[in-house]
Every structure is written in structure tokens, then in C-alpha cells.
Amino acid sequence: MTESIIVEVNKLNKSFGDLHVLKDIDLTVKESDVVCLIGASGSGKSTLLRCLNFLEMKDSGSIKIESEEIDQHSHDLNAVRQKVGMVFQHFHLFPHKTVLENVMEAPLHVKKQPKEQVKKEAQELLKKVGLSDKENVYPSKLSGGQKQRVAIARALAMKPDIMLFDEPTSALDPELVGEVLTTMKELAEEGMTMVVVTHEMGFAKEVADWAVYMHDGRIVEVGHPDELFTAPKEERTKNFLDSVL
């Protein structure tokens, strides 16, 4: 059985004014792949992720989600985003809603699912991320790591086919990083397809099926982490890894 391709990007370009941020990006993500995007700040990793969720609109090239090419002008992008979950650096929880209400929000209002079913599934997701005891708490009472785990549960509530993580631990205090990475590792072990922008090289080494090194808007090198981290083929990759490892 061949694994189906979840995301296929061809010759993707994106500029902000005169700044050419993504340059002819080609990327394929198969079902159950964990792909970690690594590289210095400003190399285009987060912009690439945001293009995959159509939070940024590409200038040229194509993006296919589950072998359907998405036309950003004619497709219902909200429907596309239901398949593509996103977890941001800064949580974006609703402060006036409890943890449980945050997780229930999208299935109730976007998918119009029955409330009892949504509540039950939301409680199961909070259990999955280790926060059953916080369901009636408001976000202001949570640590950063707890907020991020709620954000992960909230994204999972839409039952996406792929999860995008944009530096999910970079806003956290060091002692809270581990709990979020543990949750992400568990998702990877369950076979969730994931694309992760991260500075956590240990996580990339341990969990990724593929590491993608980006520099100056281009993909410089793609490889299995054991190859890419120990014997990078490109000088630029080697220089970057020497600076961070």
C-alpha cells in the first residue's frame, strides 16, 4: 500500500513587497510523515507554513492538499483549513472562554456538530493532552505550556488530516517546553501527519521522518534526520548545524 500524499507544493513563490521570501519551493508530505523545517530566523519557514494553511496567499506555484490543487481565489479556504490544523507560537486562545469551551468552539460553530458529541470529544482531547482537570479553567490561569497543549487539543478537535506547528515552543519558558514536545511526540506515534517549524533540534532528530533545511527562502537540503544532522551534504546546512548543535 502506497502512502497517500497529503501536501504537494510545486515552485511556490511568495514576496512581501520587494522581499522575495519563498523561492521556488518544492515539498511533498506523505500521510503519517513528520517533517521538521529548520533554519535560521528569516529563512522563510513560517511563511511556508502559513501558505500551506492559506493564511498567506502565494504569488505563484501550486499547492495541492490531498491531490486537489487549491485555487486560493475560488476555493472555500475555510473548508480547506478544516483539513489543515495549525498551532501557533502564541496560542491564540479565547480569553473569555474556558479551556473546554475553547476546544469545543470550532466543531460547534464551524462544523455545526451536536453539542453533546462535541463536548465528549473535547473532553477526550483534553485527557489526551493531560489537561482533564483544567476544563473549567480560563486561559489566564494556565502556564504557557498548558495553553499550548490546549491550543493543540483545539486544533485536533477539527479532526484535521495534517497538523502544522509554527515554532510551538519558542514562546515558552525552558522548563515547559518538554510537556508540549511530549504531546507532539505522542501525536507522531499515533500517525498524525505533521509539519513542524522548530528550533528544537533534539525533537527534530528524534521524531522527524524528514528534516528540511531552509536558507534565504529556498530549501537547501532534505534528508532523514540521522543523515542530515550527522553528515549534511550541503556546506550551508553544515554551517547552520555547527552554529546550533
Tab-separated table of C-alpha atoms in Angstrom:
chain	number	residue	atom	x	y	z
A	1	MET	CA	0.000	0.000	0.000
A	2	THR	CA	1.490	3.319	-1.028
A	3	GLU	CA	1.123	6.156	1.410
A	4	SER	CA	-1.078	8.872	0.058
A	5	ILE	CA	0.354	12.333	-0.458
A	6	ILE	CA	-1.257	14.863	1.884
A	7	VAL	CA	0.518	18.023	0.719
A	8	GLU	CA	2.345	18.685	-2.522
A	9	VAL	CA	3.962	22.055	-3.187
A	10	ASN	CA	5.454	22.939	-6.561
A	11	LYS	CA	7.500	26.019	-7.461
A	12	LEU	CA	5.926	28.090	-4.687
A	13	ASN	CA	6.909	31.767	-4.597
A	14	LYS	CA	5.906	34.469	-2.148
A	15	SER	CA	7.047	38.070	-1.802
A	16	PHE	CA	6.198	40.840	0.617
A	17	GLY	CA	6.807	43.983	-1.389
A	18	ASP	CA	10.391	43.802	-2.628
A	19	LEU	CA	11.281	40.992	-0.245
A	20	HIS	CA	11.243	37.615	-2.013
A	21	VAL	CA	10.543	35.302	0.935
A	22	LEU	CA	9.883	31.929	-0.734
A	23	LYS	CA	11.756	30.963	-3.887
A	24	ASP	CA	10.606	28.007	-5.999
A	25	ILE	CA	9.725	25.780	-3.045
A	26	ASP	CA	9.034	22.103	-3.809
A	27	LEU	CA	7.828	19.950	-0.915
A	28	THR	CA	5.920	16.683	-0.618
A	29	VAL	CA	4.433	15.434	2.645
A	30	LYS	CA	3.004	11.923	2.775
A	31	GLU	CA	0.495	10.502	5.195
A	32	SER	CA	1.962	9.996	8.695
A	33	ASP	CA	5.151	11.894	7.810
A	34	VAL	CA	6.616	14.183	10.449
A	35	VAL	CA	8.523	16.893	8.598
A	36	CYS	CA	10.605	19.402	10.576
A	37	LEU	CA	11.531	22.688	8.910
A	38	ILE	CA	14.777	24.032	10.314
A	39	GLY	CA	16.899	27.051	9.520
A	40	ALA	CA	17.764	30.495	10.808
A	41	SER	CA	15.075	33.069	11.569
A	42	GLY	CA	14.006	34.806	8.377
A	43	SER	CA	14.686	31.823	6.128
A	44	GLY	CA	11.007	31.510	5.126
A	45	LYS	CA	9.911	28.559	7.297
A	46	SER	CA	6.919	30.217	8.956
A	47	THR	CA	5.805	31.849	5.710
A	48	LEU	CA	5.845	28.441	4.021
A	49	LEU	CA	3.696	27.032	6.821
A	50	ARG	CA	1.241	29.927	6.575
A	51	CYS	CA	0.953	29.400	2.816
A	52	LEU	CA	0.042	25.748	3.441
A	53	ASN	CA	-2.880	26.950	5.568
A	54	PHE	CA	-3.713	29.846	3.216
A	55	LEU	CA	-3.141	32.423	5.926
A	56	GLU	CA	-0.704	33.885	3.402
A	57	MET	CA	-1.545	33.771	-0.291
A	58	LYS	CA	1.116	32.522	-2.664
A	59	ASP	CA	2.238	34.626	-5.629
A	60	SER	CA	2.891	31.698	-7.955
A	61	GLY	CA	3.300	27.935	-7.970
A	62	SER	CA	0.810	25.331	-6.793
A	63	ILE	CA	-0.335	23.815	-3.500
A	64	LYS	CA	-2.219	20.537	-3.554
A	65	ILE	CA	-3.975	19.244	-0.444
A	66	GLU	CA	-4.811	15.531	-0.754
A	67	SER	CA	-4.118	15.695	-4.510
A	68	GLU	CA	-6.553	18.555	-5.095
A	69	GLU	CA	-4.933	21.748	-6.311
A	70	ILE	CA	-6.226	24.630	-4.194
A	71	ASP	CA	-7.078	27.812	-6.054
A	72	GLN	CA	-6.917	30.479	-3.369
A	73	HIS	CA	-9.396	32.668	-5.279
A	74	SER	CA	-12.137	30.125	-5.955
A	75	HIS	CA	-11.855	27.501	-3.213
A	76	ASP	CA	-13.639	27.794	0.117
A	77	LEU	CA	-10.485	28.284	2.170
A	78	ASN	CA	-12.305	27.747	5.462
A	79	ALA	CA	-13.211	24.267	4.259
A	80	VAL	CA	-9.583	23.656	3.293
A	81	ARG	CA	-8.418	24.864	6.721
A	82	GLN	CA	-10.623	22.264	8.396
A	83	LYS	CA	-8.274	19.646	6.953
A	84	VAL	CA	-5.143	21.584	7.898
A	85	GLY	CA	-4.835	22.224	11.653
A	86	MET	CA	-2.494	24.959	12.824
A	87	VAL	CA	-0.798	25.587	16.156
A	88	PHE	CA	0.866	28.965	16.545
A	89	GLN	CA	3.732	30.254	18.629
A	90	HIS	CA	1.356	32.390	20.728
A	91	PHE	CA	-1.587	30.052	21.488
A	92	HIS	CA	-4.399	32.434	20.362
A	93	LEU	CA	-6.885	31.063	22.899
A	94	PHE	CA	-10.151	32.907	23.559
A	95	PRO	CA	-9.545	34.533	26.977
A	96	HIS	CA	-13.266	34.815	27.844
A	97	LYS	CA	-13.917	31.102	27.268
A	98	THR	CA	-12.947	28.173	29.477
A	99	VAL	CA	-10.465	25.575	28.305
A	100	LEU	CA	-13.312	23.222	27.377
A	101	GLU	CA	-15.194	25.966	25.505
A	102	ASN	CA	-12.044	26.837	23.567
A	103	VAL	CA	-11.727	23.256	22.355
A	104	MET	CA	-15.466	22.986	21.549
A	105	GLU	CA	-15.711	26.286	19.678
A	106	ALA	CA	-14.813	25.289	16.118
A	107	PRO	CA	-16.637	21.923	15.875
A	108	LEU	CA	-19.770	23.622	17.263
A	109	HIS	CA	-19.733	26.767	15.160
A	110	VAL	CA	-17.819	25.795	12.024
A	111	LYS	CA	-18.870	22.168	11.652
A	112	LYS	CA	-22.262	22.653	13.365
A	113	GLN	CA	-21.895	19.361	15.217
A	114	PRO	CA	-24.232	18.391	18.084
A	115	LYS	CA	-23.172	19.900	21.381
A	116	GLU	CA	-23.109	16.713	23.465
A	117	GLN	CA	-20.906	14.921	20.922
A	118	VAL	CA	-18.576	17.920	20.681
A	119	LYS	CA	-18.301	18.160	24.465
A	120	LYS	CA	-17.487	14.463	24.827
A	121	GLU	CA	-14.825	14.607	22.100
A	122	ALA	CA	-13.357	17.809	23.577
A	123	GLN	CA	-13.063	16.149	26.986
A	124	GLU	CA	-11.293	13.183	25.383
A	125	LEU	CA	-8.846	15.541	23.692
A	126	LEU	CA	-8.120	17.337	26.956
A	127	LYS	CA	-7.452	13.960	28.517
A	128	LYS	CA	-5.103	13.176	25.626
A	129	VAL	CA	-3.058	16.334	26.261
A	130	GLY	CA	-3.118	15.776	30.035
A	131	LEU	CA	-5.450	18.628	30.970
A	132	SER	CA	-8.704	16.938	32.049
A	133	ASP	CA	-8.512	18.749	35.372
A	134	LYS	CA	-8.411	22.175	33.673
A	135	GLU	CA	-11.566	22.025	31.555
A	136	ASN	CA	-13.419	24.738	33.528
A	137	VAL	CA	-10.394	26.992	33.950
A	138	TYR	CA	-9.847	30.188	31.929
A	139	PRO	CA	-6.639	30.562	29.877
A	140	SER	CA	-5.286	33.332	32.136
A	141	LYS	CA	-4.891	30.736	34.896
A	142	LEU	CA	-2.748	28.381	32.777
A	143	SER	CA	1.002	28.178	32.261
A	144	GLY	CA	2.349	28.731	28.765
A	145	GLY	CA	2.867	25.004	28.302
A	146	GLN	CA	-0.701	24.279	29.347
A	147	LYS	CA	-2.024	26.958	26.976
A	148	GLN	CA	-0.100	25.426	24.109
A	149	ARG	CA	-1.461	21.966	24.900
A	150	VAL	CA	-4.989	23.428	24.881
A	151	ALA	CA	-4.182	25.001	21.511
A	152	ILE	CA	-3.114	21.574	20.223
A	153	ALA	CA	-6.342	19.988	21.527
A	154	ARG	CA	-8.329	22.778	19.889
A	155	ALA	CA	-6.673	22.174	16.530
A	156	LEU	CA	-7.247	18.412	16.858
A	157	ALA	CA	-10.937	18.993	17.589
A	158	MET	CA	-11.491	19.698	13.891
A	159	LYS	CA	-10.077	16.243	13.046
A	160	PRO	CA	-7.566	17.640	10.557
A	161	ASP	CA	-5.656	15.434	8.129
A	162	ILE	CA	-2.428	17.295	8.807
A	163	MET	CA	-1.190	19.450	11.682
A	164	LEU	CA	1.076	22.454	11.161
A	165	PHE	CA	3.121	23.702	14.122
A	166	ASP	CA	4.772	27.126	13.888
A	167	GLU	CA	7.548	27.198	16.496
A	168	PRO	CA	5.144	25.825	19.113
A	169	THR	CA	7.677	26.001	21.952
A	170	SER	CA	9.588	29.206	21.231
A	171	ALA	CA	7.354	31.402	23.432
A	172	LEU	CA	7.614	29.005	26.391
A	173	ASP	CA	9.866	29.030	29.411
A	174	PRO	CA	12.506	26.300	29.019
A	175	GLU	CA	11.051	24.089	31.759
A	176	LEU	CA	7.669	23.983	29.952
A	177	VAL	CA	8.998	23.019	26.517
A	178	GLY	CA	9.176	19.315	27.342
A	179	GLU	CA	5.479	18.875	28.097
A	180	VAL	CA	4.482	20.307	24.703
A	181	LEU	CA	7.086	18.246	22.831
A	182	THR	CA	5.875	15.115	24.642
A	183	THR	CA	2.331	15.784	23.416
A	184	MET	CA	3.654	16.262	19.880
A	185	LYS	CA	5.688	13.050	20.063
A	186	GLU	CA	2.577	11.139	21.103
A	187	LEU	CA	0.700	12.542	18.101
A	188	ALA	CA	3.565	11.493	15.826
A	189	GLU	CA	3.495	7.980	17.279
A	190	GLU	CA	-0.236	7.789	16.555
A	191	GLY	CA	0.495	8.528	12.901
A	192	MET	CA	-0.600	12.165	12.687
A	193	THR	CA	0.856	13.881	9.627
A	194	MET	CA	2.789	16.910	10.882
A	195	VAL	CA	4.869	19.769	9.528
A	196	VAL	CA	6.767	21.491	12.321
A	197	VAL	CA	8.808	24.691	12.220
A	198	THR	CA	11.150	24.262	15.150
A	199	HIS	CA	14.404	25.321	16.761
A	200	GLU	CA	14.309	22.191	18.936
A	201	MET	CA	16.959	20.134	17.163
A	202	GLY	CA	16.648	17.273	19.641
A	203	PHE	CA	12.965	16.933	18.786
A	204	ALA	CA	13.716	17.074	15.054
A	205	LYS	CA	16.376	14.384	15.398
A	206	GLU	CA	14.190	12.106	17.455
A	207	VAL	CA	10.760	12.486	15.895
A	208	ALA	CA	11.084	13.725	12.303
A	209	ASP	CA	10.931	11.406	9.321
A	210	TRP	CA	12.380	14.228	7.247
A	211	ALA	CA	14.318	17.337	8.172
A	212	VAL	CA	14.160	20.223	5.703
A	213	TYR	CA	16.845	22.888	5.960
A	214	MET	CA	15.813	26.279	4.587
A	215	HIS	CA	18.058	29.263	3.919
A	216	ASP	CA	17.159	32.592	2.329
A	217	GLY	CA	13.767	31.412	1.073
A	218	ARG	CA	14.983	28.193	-0.515
A	219	ILE	CA	15.032	24.562	0.518
A	220	VAL	CA	18.749	23.789	0.614
A	221	GLU	CA	18.630	20.174	1.765
A	222	VAL	CA	16.112	17.477	2.691
A	223	GLY	CA	17.116	14.279	4.437
A	224	HIS	CA	16.434	11.760	7.162
A	225	PRO	CA	17.492	13.377	10.431
A	226	ASP	CA	20.202	10.791	11.103
A	227	GLU	CA	21.801	11.681	7.759
A	228	LEU	CA	21.106	15.399	7.706
A	229	PHE	CA	22.310	16.041	11.258
A	230	THR	CA	25.392	13.812	11.132
A	231	ALA	CA	26.541	14.138	7.524
A	232	PRO	CA	24.892	17.080	5.752
A	233	LYS	CA	25.666	17.208	2.046
A	234	GLU	CA	25.487	20.987	1.692
A	235	GLU	CA	28.037	23.367	3.177
A	236	ARG	CA	25.283	25.793	4.210
A	237	THR	CA	23.477	23.061	6.136
A	238	LYS	CA	26.722	22.092	7.859
A	239	ASN	CA	27.434	25.703	8.853
A	240	PHE	CA	23.933	26.127	10.270
A	241	LEU	CA	24.087	22.893	12.267
A	242	ASP	CA	27.549	23.769	13.586
A	243	SER	CA	26.070	27.005	14.915
A	244	VAL	CA	23.061	25.416	16.686
A	245	LEU	CA	24.185	21.954	17.820
